[in-house]
Short mmCIF file of C-alpha atoms and ligand atoms in Angstrom, two decimals:
data_model
loop_
_atom_site.label_atom_id
_atom_site.label_comp_id
_atom_site.label_asym_id
_atom_site.label_seq_id
_atom_site.Cartn_x
_atom_site.Cartn_y
_atom_site.Cartn_z
CA MET A 1 -11.12 -5.36 3.59
CA ASN A 2 -9.78 -2.79 1.19
CA ALA A 3 -8.67 -4.40 -1.98
CA SER A 4 -12.18 -5.74 -2.54
CA THR A 5 -13.24 -2.24 -3.47
CA LYS A 6 -12.23 -0.10 -6.40
CA PRO A 7 -8.97 1.87 -6.58
CA ILE A 8 -9.43 5.35 -5.13
CA ILE A 9 -6.90 7.14 -7.29
CA SER A 10 -4.63 6.53 -10.27
CA GLY A 11 -1.72 4.21 -9.58
CA ASP A 12 0.50 6.57 -11.57
CA LEU A 13 0.49 8.92 -8.60
CA LEU A 14 2.51 6.40 -6.63
CA LYS A 15 6.19 7.20 -7.13
CA PHE A 16 8.75 4.92 -5.57
CA GLN A 17 12.17 6.23 -4.73
CA PRO A 18 14.45 4.20 -7.00
CA PHE A 19 16.73 1.52 -5.54
CA ILE A 20 15.70 1.89 -1.92
CA ASN A 21 14.19 -1.02 -0.05
CA TYR A 22 10.45 -1.39 0.59
CA GLU A 23 9.38 -4.22 2.91
CA SER A 24 6.41 -5.99 1.38
CA ILE A 25 4.46 -9.24 1.24
CA LEU A 26 4.79 -11.10 -2.07
CA CYS A 27 1.97 -13.45 -3.06
CA THR A 28 1.88 -15.96 -5.86
CA TYR A 29 0.18 -19.22 -6.79
CA PHE A 30 2.01 -22.51 -6.70
CA PRO A 31 2.20 -23.74 -10.27
CA ASP A 32 0.60 -27.12 -9.54
CA SER A 33 -2.64 -25.69 -8.22
CA ASN A 34 -4.50 -22.43 -8.13
CA LEU A 35 -5.63 -23.36 -4.67
CA LYS A 36 -2.22 -23.01 -3.07
CA ILE A 37 -0.92 -19.54 -2.37
CA ASN A 38 2.54 -18.56 -1.25
CA ALA A 39 2.97 -15.38 0.81
CA ALA A 40 6.45 -14.17 1.78
CA CYS A 41 7.91 -11.04 3.37
CA MET A 42 10.45 -9.66 0.93
CA GLY A 43 12.28 -6.42 0.40
CA VAL A 44 11.70 -4.98 -3.08
CA HIS A 45 13.54 -2.28 -5.01
CA PHE A 46 12.19 -0.30 -7.93
CA THR A 47 13.94 1.27 -10.89
CA PRO A 48 12.83 4.57 -12.43
CA THR A 49 11.29 2.51 -15.26
CA ASP A 50 9.06 0.44 -12.97
CA GLU A 51 11.10 -2.69 -12.87
CA VAL A 52 11.38 -4.55 -9.58
CA TYR A 53 14.43 -6.25 -8.14
CA ILE A 54 14.33 -8.81 -5.36
CA HIS A 55 16.90 -10.86 -3.53
CA ALA A 56 15.34 -14.11 -2.33
CA TYR A 57 17.57 -16.35 -0.29
CA ALA A 58 18.13 -19.95 -1.30
CA ASN A 59 15.65 -22.29 0.34
CA THR A 60 12.69 -19.90 0.09
CA HIS A 61 9.52 -20.70 -1.85
CA THR A 62 9.87 -17.31 -3.45
CA ARG A 63 13.22 -18.22 -5.00
CA ASP A 64 11.73 -21.44 -6.39
CA LEU A 65 8.44 -20.02 -7.58
CA LEU A 66 9.36 -16.72 -9.22
CA SER A 67 10.72 -17.98 -12.52
CA LYS A 68 10.34 -16.17 -15.82
CA GLY A 69 6.75 -15.38 -16.80
CA VAL A 70 5.28 -16.04 -13.34
CA ARG A 71 2.91 -13.40 -12.01
CA PHE A 72 2.89 -12.26 -8.42
CA SER A 73 1.64 -9.37 -6.31
CA ILE A 74 3.59 -6.97 -4.12
CA ASN A 75 1.32 -6.08 -1.21
CA PHE A 76 1.81 -3.20 1.20
CA SER A 77 -0.26 -4.02 4.23
CA GLU A 78 -0.21 -2.69 7.78
CA ASP A 79 -1.32 -5.91 9.37
CA PHE A 80 1.67 -7.04 11.38
CA PHE A 81 0.15 -10.46 11.99
CA GLU A 82 0.18 -11.07 8.24
CA TYR A 83 3.85 -10.12 8.02
CA VAL A 84 4.53 -12.65 10.76
CA MET A 85 2.66 -15.44 9.00
CA ALA A 86 4.42 -14.62 5.74
CA ALA A 87 7.89 -14.56 7.30
CA LEU A 88 8.09 -17.50 9.68
CA ARG A 89 8.50 -20.83 7.98
CA ARG A 90 7.59 -24.17 9.40
CA LYS A 91 10.28 -26.77 9.74
CA ASP A 92 8.61 -28.73 6.96
CA HIS A 93 7.97 -25.63 4.87
CA MET A 94 8.93 -27.20 1.58
CA ASN A 95 6.05 -29.66 1.91
CA PHE A 96 3.36 -27.54 3.49
CA ILE A 97 1.78 -24.21 2.81
CA ASP A 98 2.70 -22.16 5.82
CA GLU A 99 0.86 -19.07 4.85
CA LEU A 100 -2.24 -17.07 5.54
CA PRO A 101 -5.84 -18.30 5.59
CA ARG A 102 -7.60 -18.12 2.22
CA SER A 103 -9.96 -15.52 3.63
CA ALA A 104 -7.03 -13.10 3.74
CA PHE A 105 -6.84 -13.08 -0.07
CA ILE A 106 -8.75 -11.93 -3.06
CA ILE A 107 -8.37 -14.63 -5.66
CA THR A 108 -7.92 -13.11 -9.07
CA GLU A 109 -7.25 -15.15 -12.16
CA SER A 110 -3.50 -15.08 -12.31
CA ILE A 111 -2.49 -13.37 -9.08
CA PRO A 112 -3.59 -13.68 -5.44
CA ILE A 113 -3.73 -10.36 -3.60
CA LEU A 114 -3.99 -9.45 0.06
CA LYS A 115 -7.25 -7.90 1.24
CA SER A 116 -5.49 -5.90 3.93
CA ALA A 117 -3.17 -4.07 1.54
CA TRP A 118 -3.49 -0.40 0.72
CA VAL A 119 -1.33 -0.71 -2.39
CA ILE A 120 -1.04 -3.75 -4.62
CA LEU A 121 1.36 -4.05 -7.53
CA GLU A 122 0.77 -6.78 -10.08
CA CYS A 123 4.05 -7.99 -11.50
CA GLU A 124 5.52 -10.51 -13.94
CA VAL A 125 8.95 -12.06 -13.64
CA LEU A 126 11.48 -11.18 -16.37
CA ASP A 127 14.85 -12.60 -17.25
CA LEU A 128 17.75 -11.39 -15.19
CA PRO A 129 20.67 -11.32 -17.62
CA SER A 130 23.99 -11.31 -15.81
CA SER A 131 24.79 -7.96 -17.42
CA LEU A 132 21.93 -6.45 -15.38
CA ILE A 133 22.63 -8.02 -12.01
CA ASP A 134 24.85 -5.17 -10.87
CA ARG A 135 23.26 -2.47 -12.94
CA PRO A 136 20.41 -1.32 -10.78
CA VAL A 137 22.62 -0.43 -7.86
CA CYS A 138 20.13 -1.56 -5.29
CA LYS A 139 20.89 -0.39 -1.80
CA ARG A 140 21.50 -3.68 -0.15
CA ARG A 141 24.40 -6.01 0.25
CA GLU A 142 23.07 -8.93 -1.74
CA VAL A 143 22.80 -8.59 -5.50
CA PRO A 144 19.28 -9.25 -6.77
CA ASN A 145 18.34 -12.62 -8.20
CA ILE A 146 14.80 -11.87 -9.38
CA ARG A 147 13.78 -9.15 -11.82
CA ALA A 148 10.20 -8.33 -12.74
CA LYS A 149 8.12 -5.66 -14.37
CA VAL A 150 5.24 -3.87 -12.71
CA LEU A 151 2.08 -4.51 -14.76
CA SER A 152 -0.23 -2.34 -12.68
CA LYS A 153 -0.29 -0.30 -9.49
CA ASN A 154 -3.56 -0.24 -7.56
CA ILE A 155 -4.23 2.04 -4.65
CA TYR A 156 -7.20 0.88 -2.62
CA ARG A 157 -6.97 3.36 0.20
CA LEU A 158 -4.53 5.69 1.91
CA PRO A 159 -2.13 4.18 4.41
CA GLN A 160 -3.46 4.15 7.94
CA VAL A 161 -0.36 3.28 9.96
CA PHE A 162 2.82 5.21 9.16
CA ASN A 163 5.59 6.88 11.12
CA ASN A 164 4.66 4.50 13.92
CA ARG A 165 7.54 3.33 16.07
CA SER A 166 5.80 0.24 17.45
CA PHE A 167 4.99 -1.07 13.99
CA ASN A 168 8.43 -0.28 12.60
CA LEU A 169 10.24 -1.85 15.54
CA SER A 170 8.02 -4.90 15.27
CA LEU A 171 9.22 -5.44 11.71
CA GLU A 172 12.79 -5.29 13.06
CA ALA A 173 11.86 -7.81 15.76
CA LEU A 174 10.36 -10.10 13.14
CA ILE A 175 13.45 -9.97 10.97
CA LEU A 176 15.53 -10.88 14.03
CA ALA A 177 13.19 -13.79 14.71
CA THR A 178 13.73 -15.15 11.20
CA ARG A 179 17.49 -15.07 11.80
CA ILE A 180 17.84 -16.25 15.40
CA PRO A 181 17.39 -19.95 14.52
CA LEU A 182 20.22 -19.63 11.98
CA TYR A 183 22.74 -18.35 14.51
CA GLU A 184 24.90 -20.55 16.68
CA ARG A 185 23.34 -20.78 20.16
CA TYR A 186 24.89 -18.24 22.54
CA SER A 187 27.18 -16.77 19.90
CA ASP A 188 27.48 -12.97 19.92
CA PHE A 189 25.04 -12.74 17.01
CA TYR A 190 22.54 -14.93 18.82
CA ASN A 191 22.83 -13.09 22.13
CA ASP A 192 22.57 -9.67 20.51
CA ALA A 193 19.53 -10.70 18.47
CA ILE A 194 17.70 -12.15 21.49
CA ARG A 195 18.56 -9.07 23.52
CA THR A 196 17.28 -6.66 20.88
CA TYR A 197 14.16 -8.77 20.35
CA ASN A 198 13.37 -8.55 24.07
CA ILE A 199 14.14 -4.83 24.22
CA ILE A 200 11.67 -4.15 21.42
CA LYS A 201 8.94 -6.14 23.13
CA LYS A 202 9.55 -4.34 26.40
CA LYS A 203 9.45 -0.93 24.71
CA ILE A 204 6.08 -1.66 23.13
CA ILE A 205 4.72 -2.88 26.46
CA SER A 206 6.02 0.22 28.21
CA TRP A 207 4.28 2.37 25.58
CA ARG A 208 1.02 0.56 26.47
CA ASP A 209 0.84 -0.44 22.81
CA MET A 210 1.16 -4.24 22.97
CA ASP A 211 -2.55 -5.01 22.67
CA ARG A 212 -2.53 -4.67 18.89
CA PHE A 213 0.61 -6.83 18.57
CA HIS A 214 -0.03 -9.42 21.26
CA ALA A 215 -1.24 -12.27 19.05
CA ALA A 216 1.61 -11.73 16.60
CA TYR A 217 4.33 -11.82 19.27
CA GLU A 218 2.79 -14.98 20.69
CA VAL A 219 3.32 -16.62 17.29
CA ILE A 220 6.88 -15.32 17.09
CA ASP A 221 7.73 -16.44 20.65
CA ASN A 222 6.39 -19.91 19.92
CA TYR A 223 8.33 -20.06 16.68
CA LEU A 224 11.54 -19.18 18.51
CA ILE A 225 10.89 -21.80 21.18
CA GLU A 226 10.18 -24.46 18.54
CA ASN A 227 13.48 -23.49 17.01
CA GLY A 228 15.58 -24.02 20.10
CA VAL A 229 15.29 -20.81 22.09
CA GLU A 230 14.66 -21.46 25.79
CA PRO A 231 11.40 -19.93 27.08
CA GLN A 232 13.29 -18.19 29.86
CA GLU A 233 15.40 -16.33 27.28
CA LEU A 234 12.26 -14.50 26.15
CA SER A 235 10.64 -11.88 28.32
CA PHE A 236 6.96 -12.67 28.58
CA PHE A 237 4.12 -10.27 29.08
CA MET B 1 7.89 20.69 -3.31
CA ASN B 2 4.51 19.15 -2.86
CA ALA B 3 2.40 21.27 -0.66
CA SER B 4 2.63 24.15 -3.11
CA THR B 5 0.29 22.28 -5.40
CA LYS B 6 -3.35 21.37 -4.90
CA PRO B 7 -4.55 18.43 -2.82
CA ILE B 8 -4.84 15.29 -4.95
CA ILE B 9 -7.69 13.67 -3.08
CA SER B 10 -10.16 14.40 -0.31
CA GLY B 11 -8.63 14.58 3.14
CA ASP B 12 -11.58 12.58 4.46
CA LEU B 13 -10.01 9.47 2.94
CA LEU B 14 -7.22 9.70 5.47
CA LYS B 15 -8.19 7.61 8.49
CA PHE B 16 -5.90 7.55 11.48
CA GLN B 17 -5.90 4.61 13.81
CA PRO B 18 -7.11 6.11 17.09
CA PHE B 19 -4.70 6.55 19.99
CA ILE B 20 -1.59 5.19 18.30
CA ASN B 21 1.44 7.36 17.88
CA TYR B 22 2.37 9.10 14.62
CA GLU B 23 5.77 10.80 14.47
CA SER B 24 5.37 14.19 12.85
CA ILE B 25 6.82 17.66 12.53
CA LEU B 26 4.72 20.39 14.17
CA CYS B 27 5.05 23.93 12.83
CA THR B 28 3.72 27.12 14.31
CA TYR B 29 4.46 30.83 14.35
CA PHE B 30 5.96 32.53 17.34
CA PRO B 31 3.34 34.94 18.65
CA ASP B 32 5.61 37.98 18.57
CA SER B 33 6.25 37.83 14.86
CA ASN B 34 4.94 36.09 11.79
CA LEU B 35 8.48 35.84 10.60
CA LYS B 36 9.60 33.32 13.19
CA ILE B 37 8.58 29.71 12.75
CA ASN B 38 8.97 26.88 15.20
CA ALA B 39 9.32 23.33 13.90
CA ALA B 40 9.44 20.39 16.30
CA CYS B 41 9.37 16.59 16.00
CA MET B 42 6.45 15.41 18.08
CA GLY B 43 4.40 12.27 18.42
CA VAL B 44 0.70 12.90 17.88
CA HIS B 45 -2.34 10.76 18.70
CA PHE B 46 -5.77 11.07 17.15
CA THR B 47 -9.19 10.31 18.55
CA PRO B 48 -12.01 8.90 16.41
CA THR B 49 -13.51 12.40 16.40
CA ASP B 50 -10.43 14.07 14.92
CA GLU B 51 -9.02 15.53 18.04
CA VAL B 52 -5.26 15.46 18.53
CA TYR B 53 -3.36 14.78 21.71
CA ILE B 54 0.29 15.65 22.24
CA HIS B 55 2.72 15.31 25.09
CA ALA B 56 5.33 18.04 24.88
CA TYR B 57 8.09 17.90 27.47
CA ALA B 58 8.79 20.88 29.66
CA ASN B 59 11.42 23.15 28.17
CA THR B 60 10.27 22.75 24.57
CA HIS B 61 9.08 25.63 22.43
CA THR B 62 6.07 23.50 21.58
CA ARG B 63 4.96 23.37 25.19
CA ASP B 64 5.28 27.15 25.47
CA LEU B 65 3.71 28.04 22.14
CA LEU B 66 0.72 25.74 21.83
CA SER B 67 -1.69 27.50 24.14
CA LYS B 68 -5.43 27.67 23.61
CA GLY B 69 -6.51 29.09 20.25
CA VAL B 70 -3.06 28.84 18.63
CA ARG B 71 -2.97 27.27 15.18
CA PHE B 72 -0.30 24.86 14.07
CA SER B 73 0.32 22.28 11.37
CA ILE B 74 1.08 18.59 11.71
CA ASN B 75 3.36 17.67 8.81
CA PHE B 76 4.17 14.19 7.60
CA SER B 77 7.34 14.49 5.59
CA GLU B 78 9.86 11.88 4.47
CA ASP B 79 12.80 14.23 4.59
CA PHE B 80 14.97 12.90 7.40
CA PHE B 81 17.14 16.00 7.39
CA GLU B 82 14.08 18.07 8.31
CA TYR B 83 13.27 15.74 11.21
CA VAL B 84 16.84 16.24 12.44
CA MET B 85 16.63 20.02 12.25
CA ALA B 86 13.27 19.97 14.02
CA ALA B 87 14.47 17.69 16.81
CA LEU B 88 17.92 18.88 17.83
CA ARG B 89 17.92 22.00 19.89
CA ARG B 90 20.74 24.42 20.26
CA LYS B 91 22.08 25.08 23.71
CA ASP B 92 20.60 28.56 23.50
CA HIS B 93 17.37 27.33 21.95
CA MET B 94 15.12 29.54 24.03
CA ASN B 95 16.71 32.61 22.49
CA PHE B 96 17.27 31.51 18.93
CA ILE B 97 15.21 29.91 16.24
CA ASP B 98 16.89 26.61 15.68
CA GLU B 99 14.68 25.45 12.88
CA LEU B 100 14.55 25.00 9.15
CA PRO B 101 15.34 27.58 6.48
CA ARG B 102 12.36 29.68 5.40
CA SER B 103 12.52 28.12 1.97
CA ALA B 104 11.37 24.85 3.53
CA PHE B 105 7.97 26.37 4.34
CA ILE B 106 4.88 27.63 2.68
CA ILE B 107 3.78 30.66 4.59
CA THR B 108 0.02 30.74 4.94
CA GLU B 109 -1.81 33.35 6.91
CA SER B 110 -2.16 31.63 10.24
CA ILE B 111 -0.12 28.46 9.85
CA PRO B 112 3.31 27.66 8.40
CA ILE B 113 3.44 24.33 6.56
CA LEU B 114 6.29 22.19 5.30
CA LYS B 115 6.79 21.95 1.54
CA SER B 116 8.17 18.45 1.81
CA ALA B 117 5.10 16.97 3.51
CA TRP B 118 2.72 14.60 1.78
CA VAL B 119 0.00 15.19 4.38
CA ILE B 120 -0.62 18.38 6.29
CA LEU B 121 -3.17 18.78 9.05
CA GLU B 122 -4.18 22.25 10.14
CA CYS B 123 -5.06 22.32 13.82
CA GLU B 124 -6.13 24.64 16.59
CA VAL B 125 -5.32 24.18 20.26
CA LEU B 126 -8.26 23.49 22.59
CA ASP B 127 -8.57 23.43 26.34
CA LEU B 128 -7.43 20.28 28.05
CA PRO B 129 -9.77 19.96 31.03
CA SER B 130 -8.33 17.67 33.66
CA SER B 131 -11.33 15.37 33.22
CA LEU B 132 -10.07 14.61 29.69
CA ILE B 133 -6.40 14.08 30.41
CA ASP B 134 -6.79 10.37 30.97
CA ARG B 135 -9.81 9.87 28.76
CA PRO B 136 -8.27 9.35 25.37
CA VAL B 137 -6.19 6.40 26.46
CA CYS B 138 -3.25 7.31 24.29
CA LYS B 139 -0.72 4.57 23.88
CA ARG B 140 2.21 6.16 25.53
CA ARG B 141 3.48 6.48 29.03
CA GLU B 142 3.13 10.21 29.45
CA VAL B 143 -0.35 11.69 29.69
CA PRO B 144 -1.00 14.35 27.06
CA ASN B 145 -0.70 18.01 27.92
CA ILE B 146 -1.91 19.54 24.65
CA ARG B 147 -5.27 18.92 23.00
CA ALA B 148 -6.28 20.29 19.62
CA LYS B 149 -8.85 19.85 16.92
CA VAL B 150 -8.05 19.08 13.32
CA LEU B 151 -9.42 21.88 11.13
CA SER B 152 -8.46 20.35 7.79
CA LYS B 153 -6.54 17.42 6.33
CA ASN B 154 -4.72 18.05 3.08
CA ILE B 155 -3.13 15.33 1.00
CA TYR B 156 -0.66 16.72 -1.49
CA ARG B 157 0.72 13.47 -2.83
CA LEU B 158 1.04 9.82 -1.93
CA PRO B 159 3.85 8.84 0.42
CA GLN B 160 7.06 7.97 -1.36
CA VAL B 161 9.09 6.38 1.42
CA PHE B 162 7.35 3.77 3.57
CA ASN B 163 8.18 0.36 4.98
CA ASN B 164 11.80 1.44 4.69
CA ARG B 165 14.13 0.13 7.39
CA SER B 166 16.85 2.75 6.94
CA PHE B 167 14.41 5.61 7.35
CA ASN B 168 12.64 4.02 10.30
CA LEU B 169 15.87 3.16 12.09
CA SER B 170 17.13 6.68 11.46
CA LEU B 171 14.14 8.07 13.36
CA GLU B 172 15.11 5.76 16.24
CA ALA B 173 18.71 6.99 16.04
CA LEU B 174 17.50 10.58 16.12
CA ILE B 175 15.35 9.99 19.19
CA LEU B 176 18.39 8.46 20.90
CA ALA B 177 20.43 11.51 19.95
CA THR B 178 17.90 13.81 21.60
CA ARG B 179 18.22 11.78 24.81
CA ILE B 180 21.94 11.02 25.02
CA PRO B 181 22.86 14.49 26.33
CA LEU B 182 20.32 14.04 29.14
CA TYR B 183 21.86 10.79 30.41
CA GLU B 184 24.69 10.62 32.90
CA ARG B 185 27.95 10.01 31.03
CA TYR B 186 28.85 6.31 30.92
CA SER B 187 25.72 5.25 32.78
CA ASP B 188 23.98 2.14 31.42
CA PHE B 189 21.41 4.31 29.63
CA TYR B 190 24.14 6.38 28.05
CA ASN B 191 26.23 3.41 26.96
CA ASP B 192 23.24 1.54 25.53
CA ALA B 193 22.04 4.58 23.63
CA ILE B 194 25.48 5.28 22.12
CA ARG B 195 25.85 1.62 21.22
CA THR B 196 22.46 1.44 19.50
CA TYR B 197 23.10 4.72 17.71
CA ASN B 198 26.34 3.34 16.28
CA ILE B 199 24.74 0.00 15.35
CA ILE B 200 22.07 1.80 13.34
CA LYS B 201 24.65 3.87 11.47
CA LYS B 202 26.69 0.78 10.68
CA LYS B 203 23.65 -1.11 9.43
CA ILE B 204 22.72 1.68 7.02
CA ILE B 205 26.30 1.83 5.78
CA SER B 206 26.40 -1.94 5.30
CA TRP B 207 23.16 -1.67 3.27
CA ARG B 208 24.94 0.84 1.01
CA ASP B 209 22.16 3.25 1.89
CA MET B 210 24.03 6.00 3.77
CA ASP B 211 24.30 8.42 0.85
CA ARG B 212 20.78 9.75 1.37
CA PHE B 213 21.32 10.16 5.16
CA HIS B 214 24.91 11.31 5.24
CA ALA B 215 24.31 15.03 5.73
CA ALA B 216 21.75 14.36 8.45
CA TYR B 217 24.02 12.05 10.45
CA GLU B 218 26.79 14.62 10.20
CA VAL B 219 24.50 17.11 11.93
CA ILE B 220 23.56 14.55 14.58
CA ASP B 221 27.18 13.52 15.21
CA ASN B 222 28.18 17.16 15.63
CA TYR B 223 25.28 17.78 17.96
CA LEU B 224 26.34 14.85 20.12
CA ILE B 225 29.94 16.06 20.22
CA GLU B 226 28.85 19.57 21.14
CA ASN B 227 26.88 17.97 23.94
CA GLY B 228 29.76 16.13 25.50
CA VAL B 229 30.09 12.88 23.55
CA GLU B 230 33.70 12.10 22.66
CA PRO B 231 34.31 11.84 18.89
CA GLN B 232 35.89 8.43 19.36
CA GLU B 233 32.66 7.11 20.87
CA LEU B 234 30.96 7.58 17.49
CA SER B 235 31.80 5.36 14.58
CA PHE B 236 32.57 7.52 11.59
CA PHE B 237 32.02 6.72 7.96
C1 FMN C 1 10.54 -7.46 6.86
C2 FMN C 1 11.13 -8.71 6.28
C3 FMN C 1 11.86 -8.64 5.10
C4 FMN C 1 12.41 -9.78 4.51
N1 FMN C 1 13.10 -9.67 3.34
C5 FMN C 1 13.60 -10.78 2.76
C6 FMN C 1 14.28 -10.68 1.51
O1 FMN C 1 14.44 -9.59 0.93
N2 FMN C 1 14.74 -11.84 0.96
C7 FMN C 1 14.56 -13.06 1.56
O2 FMN C 1 14.97 -14.07 0.98
N3 FMN C 1 13.93 -13.18 2.75
C8 FMN C 1 13.44 -12.07 3.36
N4 FMN C 1 12.80 -12.19 4.57
C9 FMN C 1 12.63 -13.54 5.17
C10 FMN C 1 11.51 -14.31 4.48
O3 FMN C 1 10.27 -13.62 4.64
C11 FMN C 1 11.36 -15.73 5.06
O4 FMN C 1 12.51 -16.47 4.77
C12 FMN C 1 10.13 -16.47 4.52
O5 FMN C 1 9.97 -17.69 5.20
C13 FMN C 1 10.22 -16.75 3.04
O6 FMN C 1 8.97 -17.26 2.63
P1 FMN C 1 8.83 -18.25 1.39
O7 FMN C 1 9.60 -19.51 1.70
O8 FMN C 1 7.33 -18.49 1.30
O9 FMN C 1 9.38 -17.53 0.17
C14 FMN C 1 12.24 -11.05 5.16
C15 FMN C 1 11.53 -11.12 6.34
C16 FMN C 1 10.98 -9.97 6.91
C17 FMN C 1 10.23 -10.08 8.20
C1 FMN C 2 10.71 11.11 16.21
C2 FMN C 2 10.73 12.08 17.38
C3 FMN C 2 9.61 12.19 18.19
C4 FMN C 2 9.60 13.08 19.28
N1 FMN C 2 8.47 13.17 20.03
C5 FMN C 2 8.42 14.07 21.06
C6 FMN C 2 7.23 14.20 21.83
O1 FMN C 2 6.23 13.51 21.61
N2 FMN C 2 7.25 15.14 22.83
C7 FMN C 2 8.36 15.92 23.09
O2 FMN C 2 8.29 16.78 23.99
N3 FMN C 2 9.49 15.79 22.37
C8 FMN C 2 9.55 14.89 21.36
N4 FMN C 2 10.70 14.76 20.63
C9 FMN C 2 11.87 15.63 20.97
C10 FMN C 2 11.65 17.05 20.41
O3 FMN C 2 11.56 17.01 19.00
C11 FMN C 2 12.83 17.97 20.78
O4 FMN C 2 12.86 18.17 22.17
C12 FMN C 2 12.75 19.34 20.09
O5 FMN C 2 13.91 20.08 20.34
C13 FMN C 2 11.55 20.15 20.54
O6 FMN C 2 11.49 21.28 19.71
P1 FMN C 2 10.84 22.67 20.21
O7 FMN C 2 11.66 23.15 21.40
O8 FMN C 2 10.94 23.55 19.01
O9 FMN C 2 9.42 22.35 20.61
C14 FMN C 2 10.75 13.86 19.55
C15 FMN C 2 11.87 13.74 18.74
C16 FMN C 2 11.88 12.85 17.68
C17 FMN C 2 13.10 12.72 16.83
#
């Protein structure tokens, strides 16, 4: 319940380090209806001139929706449950909206934004001429396929969770969970990912810190099981 | 070069989530001389009434120095190199100051603070009556052994690096590096820690993101080798 209030300080004070990755939740309307919102976890990179570069994999809503002229928000939230909902897709995700409840959003005219976020950037998709694809040497393997400009930066509060190992490791666990269903069962990649996923859960339990993540890991565990992981491969708590 | 300027916004706007862990760098003067500064990576927990709880292991300067009435600063910086320097102790650390160059600090009367930090909390150590040790149910295994009150919160800028996997994983790698020398060579703990340390380095390299961490990992690698790890156990870049 932050973004419902006024910005606390000028957005110009927010300086991103250029070309490094920031994990965020992107939100945008589906073009057919203002009532349907897409939310997706995506890494974003900034240039020194406030452009944004994104690499969205094929088969994501984000890749389909963010065409030239479309507006979207980049939300920095600390609500791990929202990251989970924005990252895990249903099997039938191209037909259904798999995202957050409407109450999680503030509905502005052209852009939906997340109430839980401490910073919200309003953006508009630009062309990505092939001459630019390799120009902003973003620090990731994949070249970007979406370019946008930042229209405004809004700071609704100071961050509340930072330098927190449980939160950071949970993002790693979530990324693993998005990948596990894509790996061949019992391949080295699969086994390593399951192992690391379980190690992270056990660490958080041993730190007595699972209470604030419990509901989120239940969703992730169920997602993995629906996607072919055997319940006994996951360590329960 | 932030803390040399004025706070940008009231420190009251900074709300910590109670009892969760924040990784920070603690700085304090040695009592014998205002010219000697100790800097140490430490997890800190806050209560809703702005008290701070810390668990400092035996054999740390922090444990020795933070006795009742002593003032210290909690610094939230995004300079990984500084975390490394504040975490890795020399073999002869009880005799030498193993910390950062003086130019990294602003020297105030009673408390040294880190220039690179975006938030600095000035604190004073309180008693820790045994009746309180288990009261603030901090989310970590070890019960706290240092209690302090926050005298002031100073926000010198907005954070610049957040939700960044390379930075977060580097903190994990650093924690592993502080532990590896304590494990029995080639025990399961040792092997797992070395393996995870190498995986993190390789990930950051594969993200083309090592340039900003290179100097820091060189220090960590050398520290590990000085502490008995064979060079060929570490993957070089
Ligand atoms: C922290 C995090 C970062 C992610 N970054 C990306 C990314 O940069 N690009 C991408 O295509 N998917 C990324 N994903 C996976 C997507 O969130 C996932 O595929 C999601 O279902 C896409 O949602 P959409 O179909 O609504 O666009 C990330 C997931 C997490 C948890
Ligand atoms: C991210 C991080 C967090 C740490 N947290 C703690 C802690 O909570 N307690 C502790 O005793 N040591 C902790 N350490 C290890 C200390 O930083 C390390 O022992 C250091 O040498 C102590 O410095 P000092 O002797 O100057 O106090 C941590 C290290 C890292 C990298």
